[in-house]
mmCIF file of C-alpha atoms in Angstrom:
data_model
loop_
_atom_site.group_PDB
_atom_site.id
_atom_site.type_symbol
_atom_site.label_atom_id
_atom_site.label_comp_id
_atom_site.label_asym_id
_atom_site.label_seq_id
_atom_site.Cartn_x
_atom_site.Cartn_y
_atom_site.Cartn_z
ATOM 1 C CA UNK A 15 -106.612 129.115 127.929
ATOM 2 C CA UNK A 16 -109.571 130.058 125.831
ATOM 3 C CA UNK A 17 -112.333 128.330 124.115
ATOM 4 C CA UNK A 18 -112.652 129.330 120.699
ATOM 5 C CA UNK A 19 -114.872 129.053 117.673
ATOM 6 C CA UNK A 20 -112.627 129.030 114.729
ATOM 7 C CA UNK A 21 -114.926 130.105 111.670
ATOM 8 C CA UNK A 22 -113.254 129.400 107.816
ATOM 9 C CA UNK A 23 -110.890 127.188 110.033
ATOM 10 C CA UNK A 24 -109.465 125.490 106.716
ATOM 11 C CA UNK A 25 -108.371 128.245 104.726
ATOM 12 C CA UNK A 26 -104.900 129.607 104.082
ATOM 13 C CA UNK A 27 -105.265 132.160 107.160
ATOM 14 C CA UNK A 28 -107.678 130.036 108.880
ATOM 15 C CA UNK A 29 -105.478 127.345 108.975
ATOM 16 C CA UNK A 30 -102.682 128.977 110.151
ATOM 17 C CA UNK A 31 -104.431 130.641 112.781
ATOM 18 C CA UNK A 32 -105.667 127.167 114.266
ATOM 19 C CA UNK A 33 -102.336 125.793 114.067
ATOM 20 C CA UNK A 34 -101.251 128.969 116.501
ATOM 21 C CA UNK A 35 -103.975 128.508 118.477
ATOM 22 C CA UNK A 36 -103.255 124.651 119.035
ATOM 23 C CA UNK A 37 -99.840 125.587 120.047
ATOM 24 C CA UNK A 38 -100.580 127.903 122.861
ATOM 25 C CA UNK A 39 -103.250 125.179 124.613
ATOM 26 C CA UNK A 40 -106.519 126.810 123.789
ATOM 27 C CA UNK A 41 -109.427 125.075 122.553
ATOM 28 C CA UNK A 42 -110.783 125.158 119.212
ATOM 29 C CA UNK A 43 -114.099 124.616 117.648
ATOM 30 C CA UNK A 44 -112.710 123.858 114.324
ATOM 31 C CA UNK A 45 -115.588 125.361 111.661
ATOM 32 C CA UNK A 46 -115.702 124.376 107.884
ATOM 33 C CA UNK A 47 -118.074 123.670 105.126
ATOM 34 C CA UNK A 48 -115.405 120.592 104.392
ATOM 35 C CA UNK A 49 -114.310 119.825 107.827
ATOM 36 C CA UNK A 50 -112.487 116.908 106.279
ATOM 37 C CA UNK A 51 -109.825 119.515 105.196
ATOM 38 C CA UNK A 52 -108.857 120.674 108.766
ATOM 39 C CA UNK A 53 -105.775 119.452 109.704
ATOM 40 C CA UNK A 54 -106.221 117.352 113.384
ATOM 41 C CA UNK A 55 -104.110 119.221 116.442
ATOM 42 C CA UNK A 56 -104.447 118.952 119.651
ATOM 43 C CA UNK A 57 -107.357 120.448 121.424
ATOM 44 C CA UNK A 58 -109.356 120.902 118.436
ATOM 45 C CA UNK A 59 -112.884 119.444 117.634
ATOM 46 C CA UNK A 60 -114.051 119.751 114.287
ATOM 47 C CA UNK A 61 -117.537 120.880 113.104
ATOM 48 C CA UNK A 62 -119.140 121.260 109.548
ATOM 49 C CA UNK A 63 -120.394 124.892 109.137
ATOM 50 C CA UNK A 64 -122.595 126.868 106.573
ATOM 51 C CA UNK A 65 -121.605 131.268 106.998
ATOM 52 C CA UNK A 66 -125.170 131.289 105.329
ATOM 53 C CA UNK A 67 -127.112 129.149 108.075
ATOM 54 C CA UNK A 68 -127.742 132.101 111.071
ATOM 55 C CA UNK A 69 -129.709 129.989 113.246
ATOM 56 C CA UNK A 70 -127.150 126.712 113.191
ATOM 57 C CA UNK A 71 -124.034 128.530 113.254
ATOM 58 C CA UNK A 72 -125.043 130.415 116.669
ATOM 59 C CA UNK A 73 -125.983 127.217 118.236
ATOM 60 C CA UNK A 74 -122.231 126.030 117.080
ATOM 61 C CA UNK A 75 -120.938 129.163 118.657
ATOM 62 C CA UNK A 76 -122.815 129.226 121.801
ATOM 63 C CA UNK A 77 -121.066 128.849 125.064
ATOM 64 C CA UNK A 78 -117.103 129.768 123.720
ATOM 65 C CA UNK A 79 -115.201 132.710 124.923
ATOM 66 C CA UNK A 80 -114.498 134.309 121.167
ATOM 67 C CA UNK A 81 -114.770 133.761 118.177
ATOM 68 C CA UNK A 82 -112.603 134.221 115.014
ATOM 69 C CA UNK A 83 -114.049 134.350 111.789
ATOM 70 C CA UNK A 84 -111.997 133.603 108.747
ATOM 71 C CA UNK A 85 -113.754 133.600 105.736
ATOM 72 C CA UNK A 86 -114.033 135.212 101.783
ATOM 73 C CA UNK A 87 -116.053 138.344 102.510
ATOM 74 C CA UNK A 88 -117.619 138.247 98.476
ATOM 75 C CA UNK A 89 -119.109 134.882 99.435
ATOM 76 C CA UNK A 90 -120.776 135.492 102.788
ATOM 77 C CA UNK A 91 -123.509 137.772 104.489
ATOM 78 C CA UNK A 92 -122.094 140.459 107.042
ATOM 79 C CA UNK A 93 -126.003 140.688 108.308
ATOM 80 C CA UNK A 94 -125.839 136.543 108.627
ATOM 81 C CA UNK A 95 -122.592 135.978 110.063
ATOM 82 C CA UNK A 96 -122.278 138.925 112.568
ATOM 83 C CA UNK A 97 -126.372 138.360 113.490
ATOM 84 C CA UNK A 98 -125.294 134.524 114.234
ATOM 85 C CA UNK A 99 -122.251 135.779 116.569
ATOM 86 C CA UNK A 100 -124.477 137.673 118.482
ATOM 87 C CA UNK A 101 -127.388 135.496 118.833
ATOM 88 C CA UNK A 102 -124.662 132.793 120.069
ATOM 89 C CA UNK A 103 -123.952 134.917 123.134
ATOM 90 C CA UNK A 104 -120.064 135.437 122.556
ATOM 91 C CA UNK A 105 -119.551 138.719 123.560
ATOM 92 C CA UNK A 106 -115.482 138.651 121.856
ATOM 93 C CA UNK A 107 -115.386 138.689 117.878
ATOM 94 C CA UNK A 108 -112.132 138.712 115.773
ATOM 95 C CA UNK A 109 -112.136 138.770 111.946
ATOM 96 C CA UNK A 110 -109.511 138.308 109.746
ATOM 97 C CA UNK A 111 -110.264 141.373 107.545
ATOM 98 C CA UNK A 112 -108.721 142.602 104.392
ATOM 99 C CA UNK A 113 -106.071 145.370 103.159
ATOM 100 C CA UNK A 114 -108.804 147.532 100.781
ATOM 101 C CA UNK A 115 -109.403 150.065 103.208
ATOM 102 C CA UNK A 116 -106.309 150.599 104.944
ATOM 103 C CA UNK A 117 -104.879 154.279 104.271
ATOM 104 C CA UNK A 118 -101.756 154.841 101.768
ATOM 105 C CA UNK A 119 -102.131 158.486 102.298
ATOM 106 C CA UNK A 120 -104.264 161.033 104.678
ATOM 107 C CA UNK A 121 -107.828 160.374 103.247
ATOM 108 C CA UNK A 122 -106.652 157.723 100.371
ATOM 109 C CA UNK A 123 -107.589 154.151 100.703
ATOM 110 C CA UNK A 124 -105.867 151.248 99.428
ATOM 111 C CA UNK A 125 -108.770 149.864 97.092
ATOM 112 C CA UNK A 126 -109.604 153.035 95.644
ATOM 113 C CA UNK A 127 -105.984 153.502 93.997
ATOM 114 C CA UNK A 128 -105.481 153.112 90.084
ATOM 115 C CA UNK A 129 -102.556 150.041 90.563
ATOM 116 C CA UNK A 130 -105.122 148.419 92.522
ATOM 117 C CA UNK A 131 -105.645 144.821 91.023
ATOM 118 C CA UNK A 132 -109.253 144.650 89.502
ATOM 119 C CA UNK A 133 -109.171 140.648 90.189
ATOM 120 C CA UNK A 134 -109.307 141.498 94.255
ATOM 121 C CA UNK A 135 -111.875 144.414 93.741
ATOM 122 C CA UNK A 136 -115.022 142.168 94.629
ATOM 123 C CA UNK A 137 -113.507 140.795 97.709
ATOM 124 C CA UNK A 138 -111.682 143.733 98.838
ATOM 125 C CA UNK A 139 -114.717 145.595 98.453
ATOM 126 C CA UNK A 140 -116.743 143.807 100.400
ATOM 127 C CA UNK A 141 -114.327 143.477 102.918
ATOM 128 C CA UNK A 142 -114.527 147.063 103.247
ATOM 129 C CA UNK A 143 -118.415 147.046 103.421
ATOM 130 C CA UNK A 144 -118.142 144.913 106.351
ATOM 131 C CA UNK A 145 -115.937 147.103 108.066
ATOM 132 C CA UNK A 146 -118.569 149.514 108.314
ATOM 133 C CA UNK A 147 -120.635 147.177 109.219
ATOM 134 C CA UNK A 148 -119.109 146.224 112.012
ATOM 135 C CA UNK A 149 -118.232 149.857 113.539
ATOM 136 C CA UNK A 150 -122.278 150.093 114.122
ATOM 137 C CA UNK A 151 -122.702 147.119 116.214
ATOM 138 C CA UNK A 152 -122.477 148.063 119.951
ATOM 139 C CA UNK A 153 -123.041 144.788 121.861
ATOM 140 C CA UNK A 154 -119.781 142.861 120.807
ATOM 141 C CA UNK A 155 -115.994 143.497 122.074
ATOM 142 C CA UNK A 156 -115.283 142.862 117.897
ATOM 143 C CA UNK A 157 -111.639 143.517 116.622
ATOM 144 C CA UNK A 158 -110.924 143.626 112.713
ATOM 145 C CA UNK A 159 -107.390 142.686 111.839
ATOM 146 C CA UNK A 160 -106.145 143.802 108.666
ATOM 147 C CA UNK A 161 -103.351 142.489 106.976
ATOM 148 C CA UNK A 162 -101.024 144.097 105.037
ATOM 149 C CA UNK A 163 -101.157 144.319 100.899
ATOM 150 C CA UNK A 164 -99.544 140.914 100.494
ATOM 151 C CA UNK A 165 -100.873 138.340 102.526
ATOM 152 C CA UNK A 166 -98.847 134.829 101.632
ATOM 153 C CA UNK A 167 -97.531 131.615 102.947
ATOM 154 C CA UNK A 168 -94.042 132.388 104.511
ATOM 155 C CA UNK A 169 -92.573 131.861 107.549
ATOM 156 C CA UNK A 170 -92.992 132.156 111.273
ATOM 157 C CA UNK A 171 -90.687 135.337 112.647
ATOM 158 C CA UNK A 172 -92.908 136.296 115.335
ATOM 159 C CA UNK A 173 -91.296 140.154 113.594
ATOM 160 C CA UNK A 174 -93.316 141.969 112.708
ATOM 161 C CA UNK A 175 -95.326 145.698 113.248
ATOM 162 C CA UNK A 176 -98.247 147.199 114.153
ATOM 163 C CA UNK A 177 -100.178 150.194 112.953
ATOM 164 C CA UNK A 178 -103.843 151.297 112.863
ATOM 165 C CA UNK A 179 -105.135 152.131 109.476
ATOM 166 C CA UNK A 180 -102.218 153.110 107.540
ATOM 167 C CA UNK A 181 -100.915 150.709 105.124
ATOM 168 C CA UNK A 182 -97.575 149.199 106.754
ATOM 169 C CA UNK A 183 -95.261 149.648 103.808
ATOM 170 C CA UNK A 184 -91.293 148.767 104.027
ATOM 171 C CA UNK A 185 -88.364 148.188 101.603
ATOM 172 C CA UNK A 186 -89.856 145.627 100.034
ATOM 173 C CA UNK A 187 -93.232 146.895 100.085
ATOM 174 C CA UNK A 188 -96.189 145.587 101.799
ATOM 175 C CA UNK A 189 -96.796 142.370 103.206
ATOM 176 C CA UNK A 190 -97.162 139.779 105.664
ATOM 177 C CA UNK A 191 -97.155 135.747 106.655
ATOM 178 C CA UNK A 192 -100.354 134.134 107.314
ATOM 179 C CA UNK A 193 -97.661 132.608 109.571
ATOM 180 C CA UNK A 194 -96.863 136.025 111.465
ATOM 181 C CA UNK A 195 -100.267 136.998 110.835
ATOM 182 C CA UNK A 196 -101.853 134.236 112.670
ATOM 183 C CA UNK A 197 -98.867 135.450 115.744
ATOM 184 C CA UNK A 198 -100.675 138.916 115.895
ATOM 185 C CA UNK A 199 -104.435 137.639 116.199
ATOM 186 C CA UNK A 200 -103.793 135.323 118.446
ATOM 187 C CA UNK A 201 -101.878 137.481 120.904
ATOM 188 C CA UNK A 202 -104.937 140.134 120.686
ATOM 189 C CA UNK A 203 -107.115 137.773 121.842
ATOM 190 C CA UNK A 204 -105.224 136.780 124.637
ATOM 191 C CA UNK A 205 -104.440 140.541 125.443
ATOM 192 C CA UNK A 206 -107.512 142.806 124.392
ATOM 193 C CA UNK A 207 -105.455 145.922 123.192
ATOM 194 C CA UNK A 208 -108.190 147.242 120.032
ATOM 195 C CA UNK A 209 -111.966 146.641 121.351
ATOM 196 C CA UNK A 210 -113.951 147.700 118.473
ATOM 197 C CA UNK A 211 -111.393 148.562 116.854
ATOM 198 C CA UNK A 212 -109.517 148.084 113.311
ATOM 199 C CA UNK A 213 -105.673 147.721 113.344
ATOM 200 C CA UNK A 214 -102.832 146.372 111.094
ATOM 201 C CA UNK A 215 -100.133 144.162 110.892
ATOM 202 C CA UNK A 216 -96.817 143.976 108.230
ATOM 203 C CA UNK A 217 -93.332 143.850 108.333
#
């Protein structure tokens, strides 16, 4: 059982994610700017948050095992949120990242493809910018997870795979369940497998 700060914790991934993370007995630091909209499970304590406040949101995180953060890359601060993890203390940082950079080819990334859709540019791109970001910090055990193209309400299979940065593409093309996603996150922080690391996850 782990204590966790759960950052974005109402969101569609974020949300899912806390659910999983009810279910398997750890406890969560629920984190929101509307903590009204986190839905109430056992062993989680709710907390209004602010991705822009460095200084409050590493006293919030101070003292838990990990955190997760789960939250629109366009509309935060990699310097902010990343500086307030590692004021906190917490060594252990997941983030649910974003599809733009994974590889659909040797050398060819996801975002920079013509089909790409221009209404996910901003946020994909700045997902990607925070990737980079994160591969120069040194003093946290960080993991980014990145999901596969489609990343949608669905169901909970616990079937699914894993890659590294290829895009996982199938049959039916590209995708995962913030369901099956949350499944995947949660199971690398209870077994450390890709320290500073990006990997994948699709069917």
């Amino acid at each position: 059982m782990a204590n966790v700060a759960l950052i974005g914790a109402s969101g569609n991934a974020g949300s899912r994610i806390l659910a999983e993370l009810s279910d398997r007995s750890h406890l969560v630091t629920a984190i929101a700017r509307h903590p009204e909209r986190i839905e109430r499970l056992s062993g989680v304590m709710t907390q209004p948050g602010d991705v822009h406040d460095r200084a409050g949101l590493a006293e919030m995180l101070r003292g838990h095992d990990a955190v997760i953060s789960s939250v629109h890359f366009a509309t935060s601060d990699a310097d902010t949120l990343i500086g307030a993890v590692r004021d906190s203390g917490v060594k252990r940082y997941l983030v649910v990242g974003g599809a733009g950079s994974l590889e659909v080819a040797p050398g060819q990334r996801l975002i920079d493809q013509p089909s790409f859709p221009a209404e996910y540019f901003e946020e994909a791109s700045a997902g990607v910018a925070f990737l980079e970001y994160l591969k120069g910090v040194k003093d946290l055990d960080w993991t980014f997870l990145s999901p596969s193209a489609l990343f949608v309400p669905g169901e909970r299979t616990g079937i699914f795979r894993l890659g590294k940065d290829a895009l996982l593409v199938n049959e039916n093309g590209s995708s995962i369940s913030f369901e099956d996603y949350a499944i995947a996150l949660v199971d690398e922080l209870e077994r450390p497998a890709h320290v500073r690391q990006r990997f994948t996850v699709g069917y």
